[in-house]
Amino acid sequence: MTDKTLLIINSEQTENRCLELAEALGYEPSLREVKDPVECIIDEGSEHDAIMVCPGALVASPTAKVLVINGPNLNLLGTREPEIYGKETLDDIASRCIGKASEAGMDVTFRQSNHEGEIVDWIQQAIGNMDVIVINAAAYTHTSVAIHDALRAFDGCKVELHISNPHRRELFRHISYVSTAVDAVVAGFGTQGYDLVIDLLVESIDAS
């Protein structure tokens, strides 16, 4: 019996797949169907190791262009607090995800910046040019209204991603300005969370 738990919010038509994923990844699932997913994350997120919100919203076309944005200090992955963030580098993650996405026909671009304005620029440039944004805004998650506003202007699929579960960490990390501007949230799966998002996007192509 696993001692890891996964909070799955508003799985809707993907419930069976989410339960399969939880079993495959070694998590005990807790399913919730709620009107306000962000409120549910705030109320219950700290009780679970990992979180998935609205996984059915991860939808892509066979030729989708996906922009993966990484915020401050994620360039230090592999050396920064490996007990929290793991030992993989961002280049390791990018290479793996780009490879598996390209096999499905998707074009994935990874970017990283320590500067808020540059991230806002990338989101704005994605409007009309990208189909999906996956964003790990890192520390800017908890502070940036500018990133929130830019994401709201992008009308493609938007996914908030975190390596750790911020709601199990310091109180200041429990606030997310990103969650209310995206379609789905994936947090707490370690660096494999990037793979999970790509896999769900690929599966949405196969199911269409």
mmCIF file of C-alpha atoms in Angstrom:
data_model
loop_
_atom_site.group_PDB
_atom_site.id
_atom_site.type_symbol
_atom_site.label_atom_id
_atom_site.label_comp_id
_atom_site.label_asym_id
_atom_site.label_seq_id
_atom_site.Cartn_x
_atom_site.Cartn_y
_atom_site.Cartn_z
ATOM 1 C CA MET A 1 0.000 0.000 0.000
ATOM 2 C CA THR A 2 1.450 3.353 -1.012
ATOM 3 C CA ASP A 3 1.782 6.201 1.468
ATOM 4 C CA LYS A 4 1.828 8.813 -1.308
ATOM 5 C CA THR A 5 -1.440 10.555 -2.131
ATOM 6 C CA LEU A 6 -2.639 12.380 -5.239
ATOM 7 C CA LEU A 7 -5.392 15.002 -5.190
ATOM 8 C CA ILE A 8 -7.274 14.892 -8.516
ATOM 9 C CA ILE A 9 -9.689 17.784 -9.009
ATOM 10 C CA ASN A 10 -12.369 17.822 -11.726
ATOM 11 C CA SER A 11 -11.170 14.803 -13.692
ATOM 12 C CA GLU A 12 -14.548 14.518 -15.462
ATOM 13 C CA GLN A 13 -14.292 12.267 -18.548
ATOM 14 C CA THR A 14 -10.644 11.422 -17.779
ATOM 15 C CA GLU A 15 -11.372 9.879 -14.370
ATOM 16 C CA ASN A 16 -10.498 6.305 -15.361
ATOM 17 C CA ARG A 17 -7.242 7.440 -16.970
ATOM 18 C CA CYS A 18 -6.347 9.466 -13.871
ATOM 19 C CA LEU A 19 -6.923 6.440 -11.663
ATOM 20 C CA GLU A 20 -4.689 4.386 -13.954
ATOM 21 C CA LEU A 21 -1.987 7.044 -13.760
ATOM 22 C CA ALA A 22 -2.213 7.209 -9.981
ATOM 23 C CA GLU A 23 -1.762 3.453 -9.722
ATOM 24 C CA ALA A 24 1.098 3.415 -12.241
ATOM 25 C CA LEU A 25 2.910 6.229 -10.442
ATOM 26 C CA GLY A 26 2.325 4.757 -6.986
ATOM 27 C CA TYR A 27 -0.179 7.259 -5.576
ATOM 28 C CA GLU A 28 -3.391 6.745 -3.622
ATOM 29 C CA PRO A 29 -5.913 8.962 -5.454
ATOM 30 C CA SER A 30 -8.462 11.318 -3.889
ATOM 31 C CA LEU A 31 -11.060 12.542 -6.398
ATOM 32 C CA ARG A 32 -12.885 15.854 -6.083
ATOM 33 C CA GLU A 33 -15.498 17.495 -8.335
ATOM 34 C CA VAL A 34 -15.844 21.146 -7.307
ATOM 35 C CA LYS A 35 -16.987 24.513 -8.650
ATOM 36 C CA ASP A 36 -13.814 26.311 -7.587
ATOM 37 C CA PRO A 37 -10.661 24.222 -8.178
ATOM 38 C CA VAL A 38 -8.322 26.903 -6.823
ATOM 39 C CA GLU A 39 -10.215 27.044 -3.544
ATOM 40 C CA CYS A 40 -10.006 23.250 -3.330
ATOM 41 C CA ILE A 41 -6.234 23.388 -3.876
ATOM 42 C CA ILE A 42 -5.910 25.949 -1.075
ATOM 43 C CA ASP A 43 -8.096 23.901 1.280
ATOM 44 C CA GLU A 44 -6.680 20.434 0.601
ATOM 45 C CA GLY A 45 -3.438 20.792 -1.356
ATOM 46 C CA SER A 46 -1.207 20.591 1.713
ATOM 47 C CA GLU A 47 -2.663 17.190 2.618
ATOM 48 C CA HIS A 48 -1.382 15.475 -0.528
ATOM 49 C CA ASP A 49 1.964 14.753 -2.158
ATOM 50 C CA ALA A 50 0.838 15.659 -5.669
ATOM 51 C CA ILE A 51 -2.002 17.532 -7.382
ATOM 52 C CA MET A 52 -3.729 17.319 -10.756
ATOM 53 C CA VAL A 53 -6.428 19.825 -11.682
ATOM 54 C CA CYS A 54 -8.650 19.476 -14.766
ATOM 55 C CA PRO A 55 -6.391 16.965 -16.571
ATOM 56 C CA GLY A 56 -9.013 16.689 -19.318
ATOM 57 C CA ALA A 57 -8.153 20.251 -20.316
ATOM 58 C CA LEU A 58 -4.761 19.098 -21.601
ATOM 59 C CA VAL A 59 -5.668 18.908 -25.277
ATOM 60 C CA ALA A 60 -3.436 19.231 -28.324
ATOM 61 C CA SER A 61 -3.608 18.718 -32.074
ATOM 62 C CA PRO A 62 -1.200 16.415 -33.969
ATOM 63 C CA THR A 63 0.828 19.437 -35.122
ATOM 64 C CA ALA A 64 0.565 21.450 -31.912
ATOM 65 C CA LYS A 65 3.264 23.922 -30.989
ATOM 66 C CA VAL A 66 3.988 23.765 -27.269
ATOM 67 C CA LEU A 67 5.960 26.381 -25.347
ATOM 68 C CA VAL A 68 7.380 25.255 -21.999
ATOM 69 C CA ILE A 69 8.349 28.294 -19.916
ATOM 70 C CA ASN A 70 10.593 27.899 -16.873
ATOM 71 C CA GLY A 71 11.053 30.689 -14.363
ATOM 72 C CA PRO A 72 13.830 31.853 -12.039
ATOM 73 C CA ASN A 73 16.447 29.469 -10.664
ATOM 74 C CA LEU A 74 15.255 26.518 -12.728
ATOM 75 C CA ASN A 75 18.516 26.856 -14.652
ATOM 76 C CA LEU A 76 20.064 25.481 -11.443
ATOM 77 C CA LEU A 77 18.149 22.195 -11.562
ATOM 78 C CA GLY A 78 20.432 19.300 -10.746
ATOM 79 C CA THR A 79 22.437 21.257 -8.174
ATOM 80 C CA ARG A 80 19.887 23.418 -6.322
ATOM 81 C CA GLU A 81 18.279 21.592 -3.373
ATOM 82 C CA PRO A 82 18.276 18.181 -5.091
ATOM 83 C CA GLU A 83 16.296 16.713 -2.187
ATOM 84 C CA ILE A 84 13.366 18.853 -3.385
ATOM 85 C CA TYR A 85 13.977 19.321 -7.109
ATOM 86 C CA GLY A 86 15.902 16.175 -8.025
ATOM 87 C CA LYS A 87 19.220 15.694 -9.793
ATOM 88 C CA GLU A 88 18.114 16.117 -13.403
ATOM 89 C CA THR A 89 19.113 19.274 -15.221
ATOM 90 C CA LEU A 90 16.642 21.338 -17.236
ATOM 91 C CA ASP A 91 18.505 20.264 -20.375
ATOM 92 C CA ASP A 92 17.920 16.609 -19.427
ATOM 93 C CA ILE A 93 14.193 17.242 -19.038
ATOM 94 C CA ALA A 94 13.942 19.275 -22.234
ATOM 95 C CA SER A 95 15.752 16.686 -24.331
ATOM 96 C CA ARG A 96 13.500 13.882 -23.109
ATOM 97 C CA CYS A 97 10.234 15.797 -23.525
ATOM 98 C CA ILE A 98 11.117 17.213 -26.947
ATOM 99 C CA GLY A 99 11.992 13.715 -28.127
ATOM 100 C CA LYS A 100 8.761 12.048 -27.053
ATOM 101 C CA ALA A 101 6.638 14.975 -28.302
ATOM 102 C CA SER A 102 8.302 14.969 -31.735
ATOM 103 C CA GLU A 103 7.388 11.294 -32.153
ATOM 104 C CA ALA A 104 3.728 12.371 -31.919
ATOM 105 C CA GLY A 105 4.227 15.270 -34.331
ATOM 106 C CA MET A 106 4.235 18.018 -31.712
ATOM 107 C CA ASP A 107 6.802 20.810 -31.701
ATOM 108 C CA VAL A 108 8.006 21.576 -28.169
ATOM 109 C CA THR A 109 10.167 24.566 -27.269
ATOM 110 C CA PHE A 110 11.774 24.932 -23.814
ATOM 111 C CA ARG A 111 12.762 28.339 -22.450
ATOM 112 C CA GLN A 112 14.070 29.556 -19.093
ATOM 113 C CA SER A 113 14.507 33.040 -17.685
ATOM 114 C CA ASN A 114 15.260 34.657 -14.355
ATOM 115 C CA HIS A 115 13.519 37.847 -15.517
ATOM 116 C CA GLU A 116 9.802 38.516 -15.161
ATOM 117 C CA GLY A 117 9.521 40.858 -18.135
ATOM 118 C CA GLU A 118 11.142 38.350 -20.470
ATOM 119 C CA ILE A 119 8.628 35.691 -19.433
ATOM 120 C CA VAL A 120 5.775 38.146 -20.080
ATOM 121 C CA ASP A 121 7.264 38.850 -23.523
ATOM 122 C CA TRP A 122 7.370 35.138 -24.341
ATOM 123 C CA ILE A 123 3.725 34.669 -23.363
ATOM 124 C CA GLN A 124 2.678 37.643 -25.484
ATOM 125 C CA GLN A 125 4.720 36.377 -28.439
ATOM 126 C CA ALA A 126 2.992 32.994 -28.112
ATOM 127 C CA ILE A 127 -0.401 34.553 -28.885
ATOM 128 C CA GLY A 128 -1.330 33.359 -32.373
ATOM 129 C CA ASN A 129 1.941 31.424 -32.693
ATOM 130 C CA MET A 130 1.680 28.652 -30.100
ATOM 131 C CA ASP A 131 -1.133 26.220 -29.249
ATOM 132 C CA VAL A 132 -0.134 25.276 -25.696
ATOM 133 C CA ILE A 133 1.785 26.992 -22.903
ATOM 134 C CA VAL A 134 3.172 24.910 -20.046
ATOM 135 C CA ILE A 135 4.545 27.225 -17.375
ATOM 136 C CA ASN A 136 6.610 26.540 -14.289
ATOM 137 C CA ALA A 137 6.848 30.145 -13.140
ATOM 138 C CA ALA A 138 8.840 29.079 -10.055
ATOM 139 C CA ALA A 139 9.025 31.935 -7.520
ATOM 140 C CA TYR A 140 7.056 34.258 -9.829
ATOM 141 C CA THR A 141 4.080 31.939 -9.283
ATOM 142 C CA HIS A 142 3.566 33.592 -5.924
ATOM 143 C CA THR A 143 4.199 37.218 -6.865
ATOM 144 C CA SER A 144 3.553 38.057 -10.516
ATOM 145 C CA VAL A 145 0.321 39.759 -11.503
ATOM 146 C CA ALA A 146 2.043 40.595 -14.811
ATOM 147 C CA ILE A 147 2.451 36.917 -15.703
ATOM 148 C CA HIS A 148 -1.139 36.257 -14.610
ATOM 149 C CA ASP A 149 -2.430 38.996 -16.918
ATOM 150 C CA ALA A 150 -0.315 37.834 -19.865
ATOM 151 C CA LEU A 151 -1.563 34.263 -19.474
ATOM 152 C CA ARG A 152 -5.168 35.453 -19.485
ATOM 153 C CA ALA A 153 -4.525 37.047 -22.887
ATOM 154 C CA PHE A 154 -3.401 33.705 -24.370
ATOM 155 C CA ASP A 155 -6.421 31.705 -25.562
ATOM 156 C CA GLY A 156 -4.734 28.342 -26.140
ATOM 157 C CA CYS A 157 -4.331 25.510 -23.639
ATOM 158 C CA LYS A 158 -2.446 26.648 -20.505
ATOM 159 C CA VAL A 159 -0.928 24.370 -17.867
ATOM 160 C CA GLU A 160 0.659 25.349 -14.555
ATOM 161 C CA LEU A 161 3.456 22.958 -13.611
ATOM 162 C CA HIS A 162 5.542 22.538 -10.443
ATOM 163 C CA ILE A 163 8.195 19.986 -9.569
ATOM 164 C CA SER A 164 7.272 20.019 -5.886
ATOM 165 C CA ASN A 165 3.850 20.573 -4.365
ATOM 166 C CA PRO A 166 4.066 24.229 -3.232
ATOM 167 C CA HIS A 167 1.152 23.742 -0.833
ATOM 168 C CA ARG A 168 3.281 21.397 1.287
ATOM 169 C CA ARG A 169 6.006 23.988 1.662
ATOM 170 C CA GLU A 170 6.310 27.487 3.170
ATOM 171 C CA LEU A 171 3.083 29.464 3.531
ATOM 172 C CA PHE A 172 4.174 32.117 1.026
ATOM 173 C CA ARG A 173 4.274 29.404 -1.652
ATOM 174 C CA HIS A 174 0.593 28.569 -1.125
ATOM 175 C CA ILE A 175 -0.466 31.626 -3.140
ATOM 176 C CA SER A 176 -0.508 31.194 -6.930
ATOM 177 C CA TYR A 177 -1.214 34.021 -9.327
ATOM 178 C CA VAL A 178 -0.909 31.475 -12.133
ATOM 179 C CA SER A 179 -3.618 28.984 -11.103
ATOM 180 C CA THR A 180 -6.494 31.359 -11.803
ATOM 181 C CA ALA A 181 -5.208 32.050 -15.332
ATOM 182 C CA VAL A 182 -4.696 28.480 -16.582
ATOM 183 C CA ASP A 183 -6.773 25.467 -17.611
ATOM 184 C CA ALA A 184 -4.941 22.760 -15.675
ATOM 185 C CA VAL A 185 -2.428 22.289 -12.857
ATOM 186 C CA VAL A 186 0.141 19.502 -12.350
ATOM 187 C CA ALA A 187 2.320 19.638 -9.227
ATOM 188 C CA GLY A 188 4.377 17.410 -6.982
ATOM 189 C CA PHE A 189 5.520 14.688 -9.400
ATOM 190 C CA GLY A 190 9.154 15.760 -9.423
ATOM 191 C CA THR A 191 10.770 16.357 -12.783
ATOM 192 C CA GLN A 192 8.570 13.568 -14.166
ATOM 193 C CA GLY A 193 5.746 16.107 -14.057
ATOM 194 C CA TYR A 194 7.074 17.519 -17.326
ATOM 195 C CA ASP A 195 6.817 14.067 -18.914
ATOM 196 C CA LEU A 196 3.337 13.609 -17.481
ATOM 197 C CA VAL A 197 2.087 16.808 -19.113
ATOM 198 C CA ILE A 198 3.589 15.850 -22.484
ATOM 199 C CA ASP A 199 2.163 12.325 -22.196
ATOM 200 C CA LEU A 200 -1.341 13.666 -21.475
ATOM 201 C CA LEU A 201 -1.104 16.025 -24.447
ATOM 202 C CA VAL A 202 0.007 13.162 -26.696
ATOM 203 C CA GLU A 203 -2.822 10.970 -25.395
ATOM 204 C CA SER A 204 -5.323 13.687 -26.252
ATOM 205 C CA ILE A 205 -4.114 13.496 -29.863
ATOM 206 C CA ASP A 206 -4.508 9.706 -29.936
ATOM 207 C CA ALA A 207 -8.031 10.001 -28.489
ATOM 208 C CA SER A 208 -9.211 12.620 -30.997
#
